GROMACS .gro file of C-alpha atoms in nm:
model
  389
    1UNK     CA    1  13.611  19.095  -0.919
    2UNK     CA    2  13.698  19.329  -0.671
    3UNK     CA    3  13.706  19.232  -0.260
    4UNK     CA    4  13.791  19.582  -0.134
    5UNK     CA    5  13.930  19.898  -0.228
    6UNK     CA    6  14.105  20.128  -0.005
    7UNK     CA    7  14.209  20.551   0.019
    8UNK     CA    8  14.431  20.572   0.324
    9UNK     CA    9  14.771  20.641   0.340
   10UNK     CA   10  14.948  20.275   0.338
   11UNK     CA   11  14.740  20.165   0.031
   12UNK     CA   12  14.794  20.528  -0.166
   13UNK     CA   13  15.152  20.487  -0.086
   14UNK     CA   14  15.125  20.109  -0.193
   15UNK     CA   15  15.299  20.021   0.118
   16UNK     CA   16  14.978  19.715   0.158
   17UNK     CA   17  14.799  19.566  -0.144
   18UNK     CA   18  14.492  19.654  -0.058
   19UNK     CA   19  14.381  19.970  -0.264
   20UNK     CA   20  14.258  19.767  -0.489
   21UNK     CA   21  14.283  19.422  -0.389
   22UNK     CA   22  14.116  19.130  -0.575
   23UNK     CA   23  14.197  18.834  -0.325
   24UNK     CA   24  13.817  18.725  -0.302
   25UNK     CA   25  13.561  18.416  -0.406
   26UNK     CA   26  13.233  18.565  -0.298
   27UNK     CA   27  13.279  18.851  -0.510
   28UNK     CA   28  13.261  18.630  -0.856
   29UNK     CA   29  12.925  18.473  -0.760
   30UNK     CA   30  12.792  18.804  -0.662
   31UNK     CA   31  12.841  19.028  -0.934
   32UNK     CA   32  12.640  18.756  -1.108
   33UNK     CA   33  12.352  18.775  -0.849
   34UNK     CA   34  12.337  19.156  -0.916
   35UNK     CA   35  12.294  19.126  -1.269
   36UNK     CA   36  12.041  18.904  -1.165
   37UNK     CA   37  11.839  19.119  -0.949
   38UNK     CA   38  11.854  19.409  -1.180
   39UNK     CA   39  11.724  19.220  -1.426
   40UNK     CA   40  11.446  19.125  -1.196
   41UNK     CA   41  11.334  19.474  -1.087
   42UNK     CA   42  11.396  19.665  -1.420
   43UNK     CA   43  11.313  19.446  -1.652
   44UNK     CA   44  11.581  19.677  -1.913
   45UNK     CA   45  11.752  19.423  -2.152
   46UNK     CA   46  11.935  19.745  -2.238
   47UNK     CA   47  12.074  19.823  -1.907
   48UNK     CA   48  12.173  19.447  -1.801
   49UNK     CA   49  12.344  19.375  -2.118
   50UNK     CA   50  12.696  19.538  -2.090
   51UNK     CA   51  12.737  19.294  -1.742
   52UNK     CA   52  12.630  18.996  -1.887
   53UNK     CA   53  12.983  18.910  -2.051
   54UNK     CA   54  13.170  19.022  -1.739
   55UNK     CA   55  12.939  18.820  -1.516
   56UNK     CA   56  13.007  18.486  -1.750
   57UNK     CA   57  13.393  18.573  -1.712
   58UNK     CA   58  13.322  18.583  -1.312
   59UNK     CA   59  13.163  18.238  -1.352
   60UNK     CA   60  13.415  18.110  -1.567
   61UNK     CA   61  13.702  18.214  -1.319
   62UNK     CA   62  13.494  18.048  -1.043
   63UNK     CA   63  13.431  17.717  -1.247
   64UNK     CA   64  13.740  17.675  -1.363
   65UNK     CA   65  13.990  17.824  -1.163
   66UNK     CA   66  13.855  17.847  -0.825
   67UNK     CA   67  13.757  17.479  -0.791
   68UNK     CA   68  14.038  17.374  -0.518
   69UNK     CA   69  13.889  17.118  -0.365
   70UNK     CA   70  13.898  16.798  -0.498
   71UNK     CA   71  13.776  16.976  -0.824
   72UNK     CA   72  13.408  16.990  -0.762
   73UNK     CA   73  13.380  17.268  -0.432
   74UNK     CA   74  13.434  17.618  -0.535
   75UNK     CA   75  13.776  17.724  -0.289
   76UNK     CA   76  14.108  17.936  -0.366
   77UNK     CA   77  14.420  17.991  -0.228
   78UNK     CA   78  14.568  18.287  -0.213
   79UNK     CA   79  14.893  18.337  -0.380
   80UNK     CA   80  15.055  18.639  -0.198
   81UNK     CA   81  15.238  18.617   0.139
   82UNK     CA   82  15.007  18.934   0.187
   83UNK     CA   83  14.704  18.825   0.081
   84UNK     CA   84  14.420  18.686   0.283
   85UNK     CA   85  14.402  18.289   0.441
   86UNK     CA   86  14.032  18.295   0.342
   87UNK     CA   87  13.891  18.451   0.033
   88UNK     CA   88  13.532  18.388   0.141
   89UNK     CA   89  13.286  18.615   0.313
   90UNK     CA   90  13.464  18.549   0.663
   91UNK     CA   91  13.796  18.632   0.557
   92UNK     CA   92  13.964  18.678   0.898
   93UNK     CA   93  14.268  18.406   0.905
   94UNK     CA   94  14.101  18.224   1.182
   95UNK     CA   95  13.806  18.233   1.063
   96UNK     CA   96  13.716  17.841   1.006
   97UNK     CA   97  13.833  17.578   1.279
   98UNK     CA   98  13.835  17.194   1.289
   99UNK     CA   99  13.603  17.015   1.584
  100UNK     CA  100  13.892  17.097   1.835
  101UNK     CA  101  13.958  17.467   1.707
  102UNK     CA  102  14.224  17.424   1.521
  103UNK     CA  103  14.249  17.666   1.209
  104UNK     CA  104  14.232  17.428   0.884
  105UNK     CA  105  14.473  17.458   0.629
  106UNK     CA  106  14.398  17.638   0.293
  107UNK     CA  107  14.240  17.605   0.058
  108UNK     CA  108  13.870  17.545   0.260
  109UNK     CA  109  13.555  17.499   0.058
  110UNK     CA  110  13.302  17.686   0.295
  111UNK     CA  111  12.975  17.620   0.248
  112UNK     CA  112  12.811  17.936   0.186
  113UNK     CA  113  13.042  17.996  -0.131
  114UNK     CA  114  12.887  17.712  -0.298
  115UNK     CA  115  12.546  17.842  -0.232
  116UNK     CA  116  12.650  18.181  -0.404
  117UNK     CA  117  12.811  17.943  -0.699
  118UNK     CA  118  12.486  17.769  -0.748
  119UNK     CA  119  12.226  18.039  -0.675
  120UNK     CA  120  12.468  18.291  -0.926
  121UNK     CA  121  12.496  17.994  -1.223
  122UNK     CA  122  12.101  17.942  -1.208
  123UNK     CA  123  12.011  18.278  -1.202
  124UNK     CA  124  12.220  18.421  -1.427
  125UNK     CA  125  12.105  18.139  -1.706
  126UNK     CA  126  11.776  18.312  -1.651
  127UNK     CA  127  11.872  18.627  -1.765
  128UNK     CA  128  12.116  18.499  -2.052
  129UNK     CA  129  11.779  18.314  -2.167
  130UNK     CA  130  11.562  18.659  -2.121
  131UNK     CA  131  11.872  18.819  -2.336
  132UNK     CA  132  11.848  18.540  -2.653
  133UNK     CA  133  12.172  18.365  -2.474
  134UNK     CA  134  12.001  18.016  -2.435
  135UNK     CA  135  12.310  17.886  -2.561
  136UNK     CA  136  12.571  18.019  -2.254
  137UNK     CA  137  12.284  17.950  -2.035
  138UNK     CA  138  12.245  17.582  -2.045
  139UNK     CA  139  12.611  17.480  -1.932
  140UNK     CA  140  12.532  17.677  -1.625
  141UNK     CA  141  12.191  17.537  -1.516
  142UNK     CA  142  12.368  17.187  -1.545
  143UNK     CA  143  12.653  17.313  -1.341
  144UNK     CA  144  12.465  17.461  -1.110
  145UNK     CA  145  12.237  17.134  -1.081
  146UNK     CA  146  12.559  16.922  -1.050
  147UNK     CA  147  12.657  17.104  -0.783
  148UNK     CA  148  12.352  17.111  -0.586
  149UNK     CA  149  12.365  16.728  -0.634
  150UNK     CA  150  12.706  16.674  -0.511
  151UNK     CA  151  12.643  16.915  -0.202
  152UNK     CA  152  12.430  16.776  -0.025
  153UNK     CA  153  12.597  16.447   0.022
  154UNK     CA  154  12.903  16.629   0.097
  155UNK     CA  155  12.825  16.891   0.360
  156UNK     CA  156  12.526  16.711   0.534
  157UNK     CA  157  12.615  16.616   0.857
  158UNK     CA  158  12.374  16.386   0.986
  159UNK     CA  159  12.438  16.311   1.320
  160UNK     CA  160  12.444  16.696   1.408
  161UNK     CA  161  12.118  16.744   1.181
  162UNK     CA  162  12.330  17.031   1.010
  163UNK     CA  163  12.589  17.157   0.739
  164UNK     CA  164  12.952  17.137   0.774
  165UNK     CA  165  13.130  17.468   0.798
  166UNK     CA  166  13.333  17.401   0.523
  167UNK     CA  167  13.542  17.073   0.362
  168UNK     CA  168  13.910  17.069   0.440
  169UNK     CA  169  14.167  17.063   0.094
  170UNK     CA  170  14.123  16.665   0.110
  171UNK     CA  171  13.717  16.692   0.118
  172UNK     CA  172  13.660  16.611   0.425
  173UNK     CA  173  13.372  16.789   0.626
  174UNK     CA  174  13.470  17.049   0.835
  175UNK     CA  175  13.228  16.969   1.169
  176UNK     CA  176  13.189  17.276   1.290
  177UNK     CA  177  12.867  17.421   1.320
  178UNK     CA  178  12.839  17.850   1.260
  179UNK     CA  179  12.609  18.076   1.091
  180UNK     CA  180  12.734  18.015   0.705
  181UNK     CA  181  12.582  17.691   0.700
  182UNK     CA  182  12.206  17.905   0.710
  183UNK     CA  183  12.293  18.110   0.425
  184UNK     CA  184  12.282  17.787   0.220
  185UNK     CA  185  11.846  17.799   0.273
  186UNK     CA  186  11.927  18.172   0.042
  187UNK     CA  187  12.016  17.993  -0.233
  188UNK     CA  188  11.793  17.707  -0.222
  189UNK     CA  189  12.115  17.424  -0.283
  190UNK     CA  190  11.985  17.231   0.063
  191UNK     CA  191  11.777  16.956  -0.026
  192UNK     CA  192  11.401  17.042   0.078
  193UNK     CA  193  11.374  16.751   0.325
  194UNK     CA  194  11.698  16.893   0.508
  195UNK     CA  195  11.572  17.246   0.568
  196UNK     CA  196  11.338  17.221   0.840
  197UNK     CA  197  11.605  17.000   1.008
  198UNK     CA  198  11.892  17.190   0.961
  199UNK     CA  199  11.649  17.530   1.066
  200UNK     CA  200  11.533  17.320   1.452
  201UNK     CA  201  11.914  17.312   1.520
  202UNK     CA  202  11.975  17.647   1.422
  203UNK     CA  203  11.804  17.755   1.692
  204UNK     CA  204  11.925  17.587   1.949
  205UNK     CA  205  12.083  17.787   2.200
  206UNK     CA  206  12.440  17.744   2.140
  207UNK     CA  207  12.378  17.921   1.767
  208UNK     CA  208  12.070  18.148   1.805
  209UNK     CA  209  12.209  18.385   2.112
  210UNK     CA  210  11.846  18.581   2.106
  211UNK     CA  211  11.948  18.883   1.899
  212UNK     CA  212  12.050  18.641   1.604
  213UNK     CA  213  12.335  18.356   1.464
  214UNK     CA  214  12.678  18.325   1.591
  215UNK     CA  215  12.926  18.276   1.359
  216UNK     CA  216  13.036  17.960   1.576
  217UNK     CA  217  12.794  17.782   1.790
  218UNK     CA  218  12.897  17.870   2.160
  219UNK     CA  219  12.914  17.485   2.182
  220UNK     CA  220  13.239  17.486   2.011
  221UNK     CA  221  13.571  17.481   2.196
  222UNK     CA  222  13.708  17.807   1.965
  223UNK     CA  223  13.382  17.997   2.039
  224UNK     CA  224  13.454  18.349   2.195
  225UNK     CA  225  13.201  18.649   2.181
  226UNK     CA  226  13.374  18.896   2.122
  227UNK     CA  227  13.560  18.640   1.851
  228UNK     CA  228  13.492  18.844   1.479
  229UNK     CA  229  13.420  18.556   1.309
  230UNK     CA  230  13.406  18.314   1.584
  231UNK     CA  231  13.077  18.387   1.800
  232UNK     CA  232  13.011  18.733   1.719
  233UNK     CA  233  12.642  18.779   1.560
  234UNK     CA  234  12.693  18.969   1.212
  235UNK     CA  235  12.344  19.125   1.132
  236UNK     CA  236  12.449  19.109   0.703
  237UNK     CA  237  12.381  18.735   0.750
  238UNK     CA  238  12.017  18.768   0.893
  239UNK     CA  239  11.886  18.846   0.581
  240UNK     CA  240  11.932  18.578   0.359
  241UNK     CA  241  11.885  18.395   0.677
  242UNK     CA  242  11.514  18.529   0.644
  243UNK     CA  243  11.513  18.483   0.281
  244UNK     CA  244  11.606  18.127   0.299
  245UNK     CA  245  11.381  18.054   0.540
  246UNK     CA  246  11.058  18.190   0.366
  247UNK     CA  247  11.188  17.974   0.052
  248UNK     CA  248  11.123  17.666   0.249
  249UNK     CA  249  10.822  17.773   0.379
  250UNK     CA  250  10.969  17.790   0.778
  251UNK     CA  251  10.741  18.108   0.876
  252UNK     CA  252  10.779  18.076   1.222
  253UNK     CA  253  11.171  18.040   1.231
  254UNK     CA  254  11.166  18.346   0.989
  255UNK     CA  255  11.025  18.569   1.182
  256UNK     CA  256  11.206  18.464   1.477
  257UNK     CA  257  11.488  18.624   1.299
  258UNK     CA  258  11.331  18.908   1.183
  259UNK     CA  259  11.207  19.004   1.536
  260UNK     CA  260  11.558  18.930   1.662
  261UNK     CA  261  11.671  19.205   1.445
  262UNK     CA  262  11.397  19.450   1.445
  263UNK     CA  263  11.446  19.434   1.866
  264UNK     CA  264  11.857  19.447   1.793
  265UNK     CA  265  11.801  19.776   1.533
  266UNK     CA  266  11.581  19.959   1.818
  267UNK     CA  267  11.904  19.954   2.076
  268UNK     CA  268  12.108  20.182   1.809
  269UNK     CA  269  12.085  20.542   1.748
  270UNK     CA  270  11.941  20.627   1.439
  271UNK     CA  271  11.804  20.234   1.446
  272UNK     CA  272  12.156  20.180   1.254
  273UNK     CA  273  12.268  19.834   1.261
  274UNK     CA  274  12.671  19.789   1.327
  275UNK     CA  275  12.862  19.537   1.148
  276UNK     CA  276  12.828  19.293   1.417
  277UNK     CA  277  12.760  19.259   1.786
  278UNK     CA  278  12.885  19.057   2.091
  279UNK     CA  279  12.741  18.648   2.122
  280UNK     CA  280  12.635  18.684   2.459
  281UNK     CA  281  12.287  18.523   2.490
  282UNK     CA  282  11.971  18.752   2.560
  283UNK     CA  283  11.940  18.659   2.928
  284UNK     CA  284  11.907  18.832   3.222
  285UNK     CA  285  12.284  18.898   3.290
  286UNK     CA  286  12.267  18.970   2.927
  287UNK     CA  287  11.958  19.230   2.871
  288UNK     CA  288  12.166  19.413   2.549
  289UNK     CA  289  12.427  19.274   2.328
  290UNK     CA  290  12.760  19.440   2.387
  291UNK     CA  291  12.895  19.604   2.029
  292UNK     CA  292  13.206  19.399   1.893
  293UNK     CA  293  13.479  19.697   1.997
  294UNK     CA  294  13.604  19.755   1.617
  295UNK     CA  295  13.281  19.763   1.500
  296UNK     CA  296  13.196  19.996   1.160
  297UNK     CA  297  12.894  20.204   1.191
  298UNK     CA  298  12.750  20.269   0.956
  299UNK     CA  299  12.756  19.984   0.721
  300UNK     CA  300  12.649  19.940   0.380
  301UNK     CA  301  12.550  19.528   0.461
  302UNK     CA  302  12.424  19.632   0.783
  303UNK     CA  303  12.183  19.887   0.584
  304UNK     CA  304  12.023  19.661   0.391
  305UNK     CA  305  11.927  19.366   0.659
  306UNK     CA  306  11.595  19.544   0.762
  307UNK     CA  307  11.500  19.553   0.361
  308UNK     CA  308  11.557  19.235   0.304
  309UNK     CA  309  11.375  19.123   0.626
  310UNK     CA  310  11.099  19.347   0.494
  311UNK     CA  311  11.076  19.151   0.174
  312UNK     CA  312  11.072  18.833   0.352
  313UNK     CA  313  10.788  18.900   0.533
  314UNK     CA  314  10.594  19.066   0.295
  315UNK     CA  315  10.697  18.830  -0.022
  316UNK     CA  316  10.820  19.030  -0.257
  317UNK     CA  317  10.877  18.873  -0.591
  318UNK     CA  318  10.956  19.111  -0.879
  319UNK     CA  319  10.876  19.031  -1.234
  320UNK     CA  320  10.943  19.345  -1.412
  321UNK     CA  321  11.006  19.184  -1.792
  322UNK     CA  322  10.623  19.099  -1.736
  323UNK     CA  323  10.513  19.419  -1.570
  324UNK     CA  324  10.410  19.200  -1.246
  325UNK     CA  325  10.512  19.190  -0.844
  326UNK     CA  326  10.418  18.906  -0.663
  327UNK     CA  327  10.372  18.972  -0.264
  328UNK     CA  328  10.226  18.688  -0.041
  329UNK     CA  329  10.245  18.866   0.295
  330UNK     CA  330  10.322  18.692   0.670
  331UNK     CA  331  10.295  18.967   0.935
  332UNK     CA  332  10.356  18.881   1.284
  333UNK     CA  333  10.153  19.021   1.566
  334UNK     CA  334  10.428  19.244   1.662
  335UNK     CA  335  10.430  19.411   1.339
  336UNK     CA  336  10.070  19.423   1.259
  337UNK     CA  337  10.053  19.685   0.944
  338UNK     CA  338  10.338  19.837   0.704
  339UNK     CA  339  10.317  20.073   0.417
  340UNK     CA  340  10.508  20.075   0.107
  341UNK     CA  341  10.562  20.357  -0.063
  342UNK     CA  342  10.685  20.421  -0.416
  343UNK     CA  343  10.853  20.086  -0.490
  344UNK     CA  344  10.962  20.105  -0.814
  345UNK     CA  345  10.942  19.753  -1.034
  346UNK     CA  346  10.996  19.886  -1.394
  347UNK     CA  347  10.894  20.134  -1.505
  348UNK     CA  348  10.617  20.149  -1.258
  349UNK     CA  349  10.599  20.263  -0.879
  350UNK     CA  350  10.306  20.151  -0.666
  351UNK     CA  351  10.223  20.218  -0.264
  352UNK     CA  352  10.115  19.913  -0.107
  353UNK     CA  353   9.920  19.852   0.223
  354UNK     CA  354  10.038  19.528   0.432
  355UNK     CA  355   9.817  19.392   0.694
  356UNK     CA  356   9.708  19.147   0.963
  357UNK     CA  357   9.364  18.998   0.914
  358UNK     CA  358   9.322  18.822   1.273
  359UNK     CA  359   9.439  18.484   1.300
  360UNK     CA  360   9.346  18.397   0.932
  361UNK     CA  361   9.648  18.561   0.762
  362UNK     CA  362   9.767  18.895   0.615
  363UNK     CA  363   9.627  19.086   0.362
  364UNK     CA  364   9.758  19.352   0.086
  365UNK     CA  365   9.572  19.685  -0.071
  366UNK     CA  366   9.738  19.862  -0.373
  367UNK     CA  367   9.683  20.266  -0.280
  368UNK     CA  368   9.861  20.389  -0.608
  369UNK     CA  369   9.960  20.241  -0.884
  370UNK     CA  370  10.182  20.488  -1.143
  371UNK     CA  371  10.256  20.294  -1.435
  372UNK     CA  372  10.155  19.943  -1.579
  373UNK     CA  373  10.201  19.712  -1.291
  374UNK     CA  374  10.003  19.396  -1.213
  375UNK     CA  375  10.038  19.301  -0.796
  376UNK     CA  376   9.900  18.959  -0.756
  377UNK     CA  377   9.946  18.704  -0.503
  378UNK     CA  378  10.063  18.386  -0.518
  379UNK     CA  379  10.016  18.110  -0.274
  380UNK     CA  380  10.347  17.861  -0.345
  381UNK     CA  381  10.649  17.870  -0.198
  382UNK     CA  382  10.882  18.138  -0.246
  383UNK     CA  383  11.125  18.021  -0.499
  384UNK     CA  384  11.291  18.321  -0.638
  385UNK     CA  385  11.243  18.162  -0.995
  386UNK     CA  386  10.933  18.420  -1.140
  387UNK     CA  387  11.092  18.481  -1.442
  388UNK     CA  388  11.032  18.066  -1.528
  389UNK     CA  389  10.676  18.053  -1.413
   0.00000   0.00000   0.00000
């Protein structure tokens, strides 16, 4: 699957691999995922079908080949003297660092990666199964349940009441504590009785700077603001960071984050997120983040953080094969009413009304309906499995 592709000069000329370059992990797990989710808001066997195959090959490649670490944690090493130290979402060379800051050798299972693994195994099998594929779907449900089993005692550092960073090529946990460890709530692979745990020392002050997650905890010796994947606060992150956090039922810690980055948004023209800002705390000396100096703006991941914090709070749960959308809204009293218009789940699109019913809760109001769509809510926690109910 493809990490990056590239139209300037050096790559036309093929002076640098990188016009098409391939040198990724995340990218496998993905692909998957977006199968996934437009199976979820279409609901068009027709349309999903010609990725299914290619998003079994991505799996294969990840469960087979990309399994560096003592066989069971999804890692790769790159093979070129060009290509990239780390082939996972922070792919800068220096990217993950032992306890005293040292950069550990390749290859590094990061902890995120196996989150994608297991959240792009499960939820693919559900769409295999929707497709008459019950038979490519089971080996990946117990895969993915094998590897949710083996996680946990793995990357669960208990003293620290958090994930390790990564485990180094001889298994051993990486104590380092960043943002990555977070987007493990996403995918639902942390043990239930480890979220609201893992979520109190998120936000201690080392990690949450105000405006969101550093990428390494200011605690650590390596930590540098300004560092791209070594204190800077990446808004992409925040929201599966919001996601996760409504999956385990943490309300108040998710819209912590979502008010983080709805008061980050507001300091940008446009309210245009960047790739990432500076990890200076929100303090008095501090009273805006400062933009990390290579910064792109726009972004495409940047773009879609406030959507995905939207359907955190308002519970979003597509289930287009069954003509439904489940909401279960939790509005804040900063953000008191939102309208939704024309969100299209099937063939349907439907305006919806979001609101804030005193201290009791939030409420929801269908305004227009066009097409056959049932809007119900439900009351459980959020576990991204409707298409199982």
């Amino acid at each position: 699957m493809l990490h990056e592709a590239r139209v300037d000069p050096a790559a036309t000329l093929r002076l640098r691999p990188t016009g098409r370059y391939y040198g990724a992990l995340t990218s496998a797990g993905l692909f998957a995922l977006a199968v996934s989710e437009l199976w979820r808001w279409t609901g068009d066997r027709d349309r999903v079908r010609p990725f299914l195959d290619p998003a079994l090959r991505a799996l294969r490649w990840l469960n087979h080949d990309a399994r560096q670490v003592q066989g069971v944690f999804h890692a790769v090493r790159t093979r070129s003297p060009q290509g990239l130290d780390n082939q996972t979402w922070k792919d800068s060379s220096e990217s993950v660092v032992d306890a005293d800051g040292n950069v550990v050798d390749q290859p590094v299972a990061t902890c995120e990666e196996q989150g994608i693994a297991y959240l792009a195994q499960r939820r693919l099998a559900q769409v295999l199964r929707a497709c008459g594929r019950a038979g490519d779907a089971r080996p990946l449900e117990v895969l993915a349940a094998t590897l949710k089993a083996r996680f946990n005692a793995a990357y669960w550092l208990q003293d620290q009441g958090f994930l390790a960073m990564a485990l180094d090529p001889r298994g051993r946990p990486v104590a380092s504590l960043g943002s990555n460890a977070l987007r493990c709530l996403a995918s639902g692979i942390v043990d239930a009785s480890l979220a609201p745990i893992m979520s109190k020392r998120a936000f201690e002050p080392d990690l949450f700077s105000g405006w969101g997650m550093r990428t390494l905890a200011s605690s650590h010796p390596a930590y540098h603001p300004y560092g791209y994947h070594r204190g800077a606060v990446w808004p992409v992150e925040h929201g599966p960071f919001a996601l996760g956090l409504r999956r385990y039922g943490l309300r108040e810690d998710m819209l912590a984050i979502c008010r983080a980055q709805f008061d980050l948004v507001r300091l940008f023209e446009g309210y245009r997120l960047p790739e990432c800002v500076a990890g200076h705390p929100r303090d008095e000396r501090h009273p805006f983040p400062a933009v990390y100096p290579a910064a792109n703006s726009p972004q495409a991941w940047s773009a879609a953080t406030p959507l995905a914090l939207l359907q955190a709070m308002l519970g979003l749960e597509p289930q287009a094969s069954a003509g439904r959308l489940w909401v279960d809204p939790w509005l804040p009293e900063w953000l008191p009413e939102i309208h939704v218009r024309d969100l299209r789940v099937g063939n349907a699109r439907v305006d919806l009304r979001f609101w804030r019913d005193g201290d009791d809760g939030s409420r929801f109001q269908v305004l227009d309906c066009r097409g056959a769509l049932q809007v119900d809510r439900h009351g459980i926690d959020w576990a991204f499995d409707a298409d199982v109910r």
